[in-house]
C-alpha cells in the first residue's frame, strides 16, 4: 500500500504543480505589492493571502487526484496486491467471475458502490470546482 501511494504521488505531482503554477500566475501582482507596502513579510503574505486564495485550485487538485487514484486499475492491480486491491479491481472480479446467468442486480450494486466516492467528492465540492476551473480563464 505505501508503494501504491508513492506511485500515485509521483504520477500526480507534475500535473498538480502545473495547475498550481498556472493558478498563481493568474493572480494580480498588485495584491502582493500592496501587502508588501502594508509591511507584511513573506510568511504573512503566504498565510494571509496565498493560502486563502488557493481554496478553489486546491479543491480542483483534490478532485483530480481522488478521481485518478480511485479509477486506477493497472497500478492498483500491479502494486496493490490481493489484500489492497482497489474498487475497480474488485468490480472487475465481481463481473468477470460470474458464469451462467448474469446477475445484473449484483453488478449494478457493485458499480454504484464503486462510483459513490467520486460522486460524493464532486457533490460536496462542486461549487469550488467550477470556481477553480474558471479561475484565470478571463483576463481583465
CSV table of C-alpha atoms in Angstrom, one decimal:
chain,number,residue,atom,x,y,z
A,1,UNK,CA,0.0,0.0,0.0
A,2,UNK,CA,2.8,2.5,0.7
A,3,UNK,CA,4.3,1.8,-2.7
A,4,UNK,CA,0.9,2.4,-4.4
A,5,UNK,CA,0.6,5.7,-2.5
A,6,UNK,CA,4.1,6.7,-3.6
A,7,UNK,CA,3.4,5.8,-7.3
A,8,UNK,CA,0.2,7.9,-7.3
A,9,UNK,CA,2.0,10.8,-5.7
A,10,UNK,CA,4.9,10.7,-8.2
A,11,UNK,CA,2.5,10.4,-11.2
A,12,UNK,CA,0.3,13.2,-9.9
A,13,UNK,CA,2.9,15.7,-8.8
A,14,UNK,CA,3.8,17.2,-12.3
A,15,UNK,CA,0.2,17.9,-13.2
A,16,UNK,CA,-0.7,19.3,-9.8
A,17,UNK,CA,2.4,21.5,-9.9
A,18,UNK,CA,1.4,22.9,-13.3
A,19,UNK,CA,-2.2,23.5,-12.1
A,20,UNK,CA,-1.0,25.5,-9.0
A,21,UNK,CA,1.6,27.4,-11.1
A,22,UNK,CA,-1.0,28.5,-13.7
A,23,UNK,CA,-3.4,29.5,-11.0
A,24,UNK,CA,-0.8,31.6,-9.2
A,25,UNK,CA,0.4,33.1,-12.4
A,26,UNK,CA,-3.1,34.5,-13.0
A,27,UNK,CA,-3.3,36.3,-9.7
A,28,UNK,CA,-2.8,40.0,-9.8
A,29,UNK,CA,0.6,41.1,-8.6
A,30,UNK,CA,-0.8,44.3,-7.2
A,31,UNK,CA,-2.3,42.4,-4.2
A,32,UNK,CA,1.1,41.2,-3.1
A,33,UNK,CA,2.7,44.6,-3.7
A,34,UNK,CA,0.0,46.2,-1.6
A,35,UNK,CA,0.6,43.7,1.2
A,36,UNK,CA,4.4,44.4,1.0
A,37,UNK,CA,3.7,48.1,1.3
A,38,UNK,CA,1.5,47.5,4.3
A,39,UNK,CA,4.5,45.8,5.9
A,40,UNK,CA,3.7,42.1,5.5
A,41,UNK,CA,6.6,39.8,5.2
A,42,UNK,CA,6.9,36.6,3.1
A,43,UNK,CA,5.2,34.3,5.5
A,44,UNK,CA,2.5,36.8,6.4
A,45,UNK,CA,1.7,37.2,2.7
A,46,UNK,CA,1.8,33.4,2.2
A,47,UNK,CA,-0.5,32.6,5.1
A,48,UNK,CA,-2.9,35.6,4.9
A,49,UNK,CA,-3.2,35.9,1.1
A,50,UNK,CA,-1.9,32.9,-0.8
A,51,UNK,CA,-3.4,30.1,1.3
A,52,UNK,CA,-7.0,31.6,1.4
A,53,UNK,CA,-6.9,32.4,-2.3
A,54,UNK,CA,-5.8,28.9,-3.1
A,55,UNK,CA,-9.1,27.2,-2.0
A,56,UNK,CA,-10.6,26.8,-5.5
A,57,UNK,CA,-7.4,25.3,-7.0
A,58,UNK,CA,-6.9,23.0,-4.0
A,59,UNK,CA,-10.4,21.6,-4.5
A,60,UNK,CA,-9.7,21.0,-8.2
A,61,UNK,CA,-6.5,19.2,-7.3
A,62,UNK,CA,-8.3,17.1,-4.6
A,63,UNK,CA,-10.9,16.1,-7.2
A,64,UNK,CA,-8.3,15.4,-9.8
A,65,UNK,CA,-6.2,13.2,-7.6
A,66,UNK,CA,-9.1,11.5,-5.9
A,67,UNK,CA,-10.6,10.6,-9.3
A,68,UNK,CA,-7.3,9.4,-10.7
A,69,UNK,CA,-6.4,7.2,-7.8
A,70,UNK,CA,-10.0,5.9,-7.4
A,71,UNK,CA,-10.4,4.9,-11.0
A,72,UNK,CA,-6.9,3.4,-11.3
A,73,UNK,CA,-6.9,-0.2,-12.4
A,74,UNK,CA,-3.5,-1.2,-13.7
A,75,UNK,CA,-1.4,0.4,-10.9
A,76,UNK,CA,-3.8,-0.9,-8.2
A,77,UNK,CA,-3.7,-4.4,-9.7
A,78,UNK,CA,0.1,-4.3,-10.0
A,79,UNK,CA,1.2,-2.7,-6.8
A,80,UNK,CA,-1.8,-3.2,-4.5
A,81,UNK,CA,-1.6,-6.9,-4.2
A,82,UNK,CA,-4.5,-9.1,-3.3
A,83,UNK,CA,-5.1,-7.5,0.1
A,84,UNK,CA,-5.2,-3.9,-1.1
A,85,UNK,CA,-6.9,-4.2,-4.4
A,86,UNK,CA,-8.9,-1.0,-5.3
A,87,UNK,CA,-12.6,-1.0,-6.0
A,88,UNK,CA,-12.1,-1.1,-9.8
A,89,UNK,CA,-10.2,-4.4,-9.5
A,90,UNK,CA,-12.9,-5.7,-7.1
A,91,UNK,CA,-15.6,-4.6,-9.6
A,92,UNK,CA,-13.9,-6.4,-12.4
A,93,UNK,CA,-13.6,-9.5,-10.3
A,94,UNK,CA,-17.3,-9.5,-9.5
A,95,UNK,CA,-18.3,-9.0,-13.1
A,96,UNK,CA,-15.8,-11.4,-14.6
A,97,UNK,CA,-16.3,-14.2,-12.1
A,98,UNK,CA,-19.9,-14.9,-13.0
A,99,UNK,CA,-20.8,-18.0,-15.1
A,100,UNK,CA,-24.2,-18.9,-16.4
A,101,UNK,CA,-27.0,-16.4,-16.0
A,102,UNK,CA,-25.8,-12.8,-15.4
A,103,UNK,CA,-26.8,-11.2,-12.1
A,104,UNK,CA,-27.3,-7.6,-13.2
A,105,UNK,CA,-28.5,-6.5,-9.8
A,106,UNK,CA,-25.2,-7.6,-8.2
A,107,UNK,CA,-23.2,-5.9,-11.0
A,108,UNK,CA,-25.2,-2.7,-10.7
A,109,UNK,CA,-24.9,-2.6,-6.9
A,110,UNK,CA,-21.2,-3.1,-7.2
A,111,UNK,CA,-21.0,-0.3,-9.9
A,112,UNK,CA,-22.9,2.1,-7.7
A,113,UNK,CA,-20.7,1.4,-4.7
A,114,UNK,CA,-17.6,2.0,-6.9
A,115,UNK,CA,-19.0,5.3,-8.2
A,116,UNK,CA,-20.1,6.5,-4.7
A,117,UNK,CA,-16.8,8.1,-3.6
A,118,UNK,CA,-16.1,10.2,-6.6
A,119,UNK,CA,-19.7,11.3,-6.8
A,120,UNK,CA,-19.7,12.3,-3.2
A,121,UNK,CA,-16.5,14.3,-3.7
A,122,UNK,CA,-18.0,16.0,-6.7
A,123,UNK,CA,-21.2,16.9,-4.9
A,124,UNK,CA,-19.5,18.2,-1.8
A,125,UNK,CA,-17.0,20.4,-3.7
A,126,UNK,CA,-18.9,21.2,-6.9
A,127,UNK,CA,-19.2,24.9,-6.2
A,128,UNK,CA,-15.4,25.2,-5.6
A,129,UNK,CA,-14.6,23.0,-8.6
A,130,UNK,CA,-16.3,25.4,-11.0
A,131,UNK,CA,-14.6,28.4,-9.4
A,132,UNK,CA,-11.2,26.7,-9.7
A,133,UNK,CA,-11.7,25.6,-13.3
A,134,UNK,CA,-12.7,29.0,-14.4
A,135,UNK,CA,-10.1,30.9,-12.4
A,136,UNK,CA,-7.9,32.8,-14.7
A,137,UNK,CA,-10.0,31.9,-17.8
A,138,UNK,CA,-10.9,35.6,-18.4
A,139,UNK,CA,-8.3,38.3,-18.1
A,140,UNK,CA,-9.3,41.8,-17.5
